[in-house]
Coordinates of C-alpha atoms in Angstrom, one line a residue:
Chain L
N534 CA 141.6 137.9 105.2
A535 CA 137.5 138.7 105.3
G536 CA 136.7 134.8 104.8
V537 CA 134.5 132.8 107.8
M538 CA 137.3 131.5 109.4
Q539 CA 138.1 127.9 111.0
N540 CA 140.6 126.9 113.3
P541 CA 141.2 124.1 113.3
R542 CA 142.0 122.7 109.7
H543 CA 142.8 119.0 111.1
L544 CA 142.1 117.5 114.5
V545 CA 143.3 114.2 115.5
R546 CA 141.6 112.6 118.8
R547 CA 141.4 109.5 120.3
R548 CA 137.9 107.6 121.8
G549 CA 136.6 109.1 124.2
Q550 CA 138.3 112.6 124.5
E551 CA 136.6 116.1 123.3
A552 CA 136.9 117.6 120.1
R553 CA 136.4 121.8 120.1
L554 CA 136.1 123.2 116.2
R555 CA 136.4 127.0 116.1
C556 CA 134.6 129.4 114.1
S557 CA 134.8 133.0 113.0
P558 CA 132.2 134.6 110.8
M559 CA 132.6 136.7 107.9
K560 CA 133.2 140.7 108.6
G561 CA 129.2 141.7 109.6
H562 CA 127.8 138.3 109.2
S563 CA 126.0 137.8 113.0
H564 CA 124.9 134.0 111.8
V565 CA 126.2 131.5 112.0
Y566 CA 125.7 127.7 110.5
W567 CA 127.8 124.6 111.4
Y568 CA 127.2 121.8 108.6
R569 CA 128.9 118.4 109.0
Q570 CA 130.2 115.9 105.9
L571 CA 130.4 112.4 106.1
P572 CA 132.9 110.6 103.5
E573 CA 130.9 110.7 99.7
E574 CA 127.8 112.9 101.2
G575 CA 126.6 116.0 101.0
L576 CA 126.9 118.5 103.8
K577 CA 124.0 118.3 106.4
F578 CA 123.0 120.7 109.0
M579 CA 123.5 120.6 112.9
V580 CA 123.1 123.9 114.1
Y581 CA 122.0 127.0 113.5
L582 CA 123.4 130.3 115.6
Q583 CA 123.1 134.0 116.4
K584 CA 125.0 135.8 119.3
E585 CA 124.2 134.6 122.8
N586 CA 121.4 132.5 121.4
I587 CA 120.8 128.4 119.9
I588 CA 117.8 129.4 117.2
D589 CA 117.7 125.8 115.5
E590 CA 119.5 122.7 116.8
S591 CA 117.6 120.3 114.6
G592 CA 120.1 118.9 113.4
M593 CA 122.1 118.2 115.9
P594 CA 122.8 114.5 117.6
K595 CA 121.4 114.7 121.3
E596 CA 123.9 113.1 123.3
R597 CA 127.8 114.8 123.0
F598 CA 127.0 117.6 120.9
S599 CA 126.8 121.4 121.9
A600 CA 127.4 124.3 120.3
E601 CA 127.5 128.5 121.2
F602 CA 128.3 131.7 119.7
P603 CA 129.3 133.7 123.1
K604 CA 128.7 137.3 122.7
E605 CA 132.4 137.8 122.0
G606 CA 135.2 135.9 120.1
P607 CA 134.3 132.5 117.9
S608 CA 131.6 130.1 117.9
I609 CA 132.1 126.7 119.2
L610 CA 131.2 123.5 118.5
R611 CA 132.2 120.7 120.9
I612 CA 132.0 117.3 121.1
Q613 CA 132.3 115.3 124.2
Q614 CA 133.7 111.6 123.9
V615 CA 133.8 111.3 120.9
V616 CA 133.7 108.0 118.6
R617 CA 135.1 107.3 115.6
G618 CA 131.7 107.7 114.3
D619 CA 132.3 111.5 114.5
S620 CA 134.9 111.6 111.9
A621 CA 133.9 113.9 109.4
A622 CA 134.5 117.3 108.1
Y623 CA 132.9 119.8 109.7
F624 CA 131.7 123.0 107.5
C625 CA 131.1 126.8 109.3
A626 CA 129.0 129.0 107.1
S627 CA 127.6 132.6 108.3
S628 CA 124.6 135.3 106.4
A629 CA 124.7 139.1 107.1
R630 CA 121.0 138.3 108.0
Q631 CA 118.4 136.0 109.1
T632 CA 116.3 136.7 106.1
N633 CA 119.9 136.2 103.5
E634 CA 120.5 132.7 102.7
K635 CA 123.5 133.0 100.6
L636 CA 125.8 131.3 103.5
F637 CA 129.3 132.0 103.2
F638 CA 131.4 128.6 104.3
G639 CA 135.2 127.8 105.8
S640 CA 137.6 125.4 104.5
G641 CA 136.3 123.6 107.4
T642 CA 137.5 120.9 110.3
Q643 CA 138.5 117.3 109.6
L644 CA 138.0 115.5 112.7
S645 CA 139.6 112.0 113.1
V646 CA 138.7 109.8 115.8
L647 CA 141.7 107.1 116.3
Chain P
G698 CA 112.0 115.7 105.1
E699 CA 113.8 117.1 102.3
N700 CA 115.3 114.4 100.5
V701 CA 117.9 116.0 97.2
E702 CA 119.4 113.5 94.8
Q703 CA 122.0 114.1 92.4
H704 CA 123.4 112.6 89.4
P705 CA 126.0 111.1 87.8
S706 CA 128.1 110.7 90.8
T707 CA 130.9 111.5 88.6
L708 CA 131.4 113.6 85.4
S709 CA 134.3 113.3 83.1
V710 CA 134.3 115.6 79.7
Q711 CA 136.8 117.1 77.3
E712 CA 137.6 120.6 77.5
G713 CA 135.0 122.9 75.4
D714 CA 132.6 120.3 75.8
S715 CA 129.1 120.6 78.1
A716 CA 128.4 119.7 81.5
V717 CA 125.0 118.7 83.2
I718 CA 124.4 117.9 86.2
K719 CA 121.0 116.9 87.5
C720 CA 119.0 116.7 91.0
T721 CA 115.3 115.9 91.8
Y722 CA 113.7 117.2 95.0
S723 CA 111.3 115.6 97.3
D724 CA 109.0 118.3 99.5
S725 CA 107.1 120.7 97.0
A726 CA 107.4 123.4 99.6
S727 CA 111.4 123.7 98.9
N728 CA 111.5 127.0 97.2
Y729 CA 115.3 128.0 97.1
F730 CA 118.0 126.1 95.5
P731 CA 121.6 127.1 95.1
W732 CA 124.4 125.4 93.6
Y733 CA 128.5 125.4 95.6
K734 CA 131.5 123.8 94.2
Q735 CA 133.7 122.5 96.5
E736 CA 137.8 122.6 95.5
L737 CA 140.1 119.8 97.4
G738 CA 140.5 120.9 101.2
K739 CA 138.0 124.3 100.7
G740 CA 134.8 124.7 101.5
P741 CA 131.6 124.8 99.0
Q742 CA 131.7 128.7 97.2
L743 CA 128.0 129.4 96.3
I744 CA 128.2 129.8 92.0
I745 CA 124.9 130.2 91.2
D746 CA 121.6 129.7 92.9
I747 CA 117.5 129.8 91.7
R748 CA 114.5 130.8 93.7
S749 CA 110.8 129.0 92.5
N750 CA 109.1 131.5 91.2
V751 CA 112.2 131.5 88.3
G752 CA 112.3 128.8 85.5
E753 CA 116.1 129.6 84.6
K754 CA 119.2 131.7 85.4
K755 CA 122.7 132.0 83.6
D756 CA 125.5 133.6 85.3
Q757 CA 128.2 133.7 81.9
R758 CA 129.0 130.2 81.3
I759 CA 126.7 128.5 84.3
A760 CA 123.2 128.7 84.1
V761 CA 120.7 126.6 85.9
T762 CA 117.0 125.4 84.7
L763 CA 114.0 124.6 87.4
N764 CA 111.0 122.0 86.6
K765 CA 108.8 122.3 89.7
T766 CA 106.1 120.3 88.5
A767 CA 108.8 117.7 87.7
K768 CA 110.6 118.5 91.3
H769 CA 114.0 118.9 89.2
F770 CA 116.6 121.6 89.0
S771 CA 119.7 121.2 86.7
L772 CA 123.4 122.9 86.2
H773 CA 125.0 123.1 82.9
I774 CA 128.4 124.2 81.9
T775 CA 129.4 125.7 78.9
E776 CA 132.9 125.9 77.5
T777 CA 134.2 123.5 80.3
Q778 CA 137.6 124.7 81.6
P779 CA 139.9 122.5 83.6
E780 CA 139.9 124.8 86.5
D781 CA 135.8 123.9 86.4
S782 CA 137.1 120.2 88.0
A783 CA 135.3 120.1 91.5
V784 CA 132.8 118.2 93.4
Y785 CA 129.3 120.4 92.4
F786 CA 126.6 120.4 95.1
C787 CA 123.1 121.0 94.2
A788 CA 120.7 122.0 97.5
A789 CA 117.1 122.9 98.5
S790 CA 116.0 124.7 101.0
K791 CA 112.1 125.9 102.1
N792 CA 111.4 128.9 104.0
S793 CA 111.7 128.5 107.8
G794 CA 111.5 131.4 109.9
G795 CA 111.8 134.2 107.0
S796 CA 114.8 132.0 105.7
N797 CA 116.5 129.2 104.2
Y798 CA 119.0 128.6 105.8
K799 CA 118.5 124.8 106.1
L800 CA 119.7 123.6 103.3
T801 CA 119.7 119.9 102.2
F802 CA 122.4 118.8 100.2
G803 CA 122.4 116.2 96.9
K804 CA 125.8 114.0 97.8
G805 CA 127.7 115.5 94.4
T806 CA 129.1 115.2 91.4
L807 CA 133.0 115.3 90.9
L808 CA 133.4 116.5 87.3
T809 CA 136.8 116.0 85.6
V810 CA 137.6 118.2 82.8
N811 CA 140.3 116.6 80.5
P812 CA 142.2 119.5 78.8

């Protein structure tokens, strides 16, 4: 499967716990983007990363959220001390190069906070 | 920032009929307008896109039109089939650092094609 891979598909956390969402881009893609989809809403941009660099994090909440894309391994979206309002579908997308706006999305991680 | 409005929120058509979904955007600097199809349990899939230097683009049964003056764009699906049933999202973006990666999405249209 050469598509964008996200895991886990479903993640349940209790309030105050940490959530770690993983994303492996399509083969040959070095640009990763995270979007969040709240119920009955469109997707909202969170962050854009290249290998070892955060390019644009203007859509990330200022606290508790962080993202990384290490030299080796998948991109990680980390949410500390989750609250119920963090419950959403988190989608990762990748592209081949910065000037390629055609984003390829993964199937998402559905985060549920109890 | 950019704001994208999408209508209708739900659309039900008979198989073989046409379906039209409309979107408006607020930022006149936006220059890239993709449409995504999202099936249940899956991520959004790009189905067609258009740039602001083009007024219309067609790909088989799918077409998109853009009116820059009025700041609205539309998706047209002809000869609809049950497998077209999904949520469709429009999006808009402007060039940022040489790329249009920061998409602003509409809230989606649930299209149901009845056999």
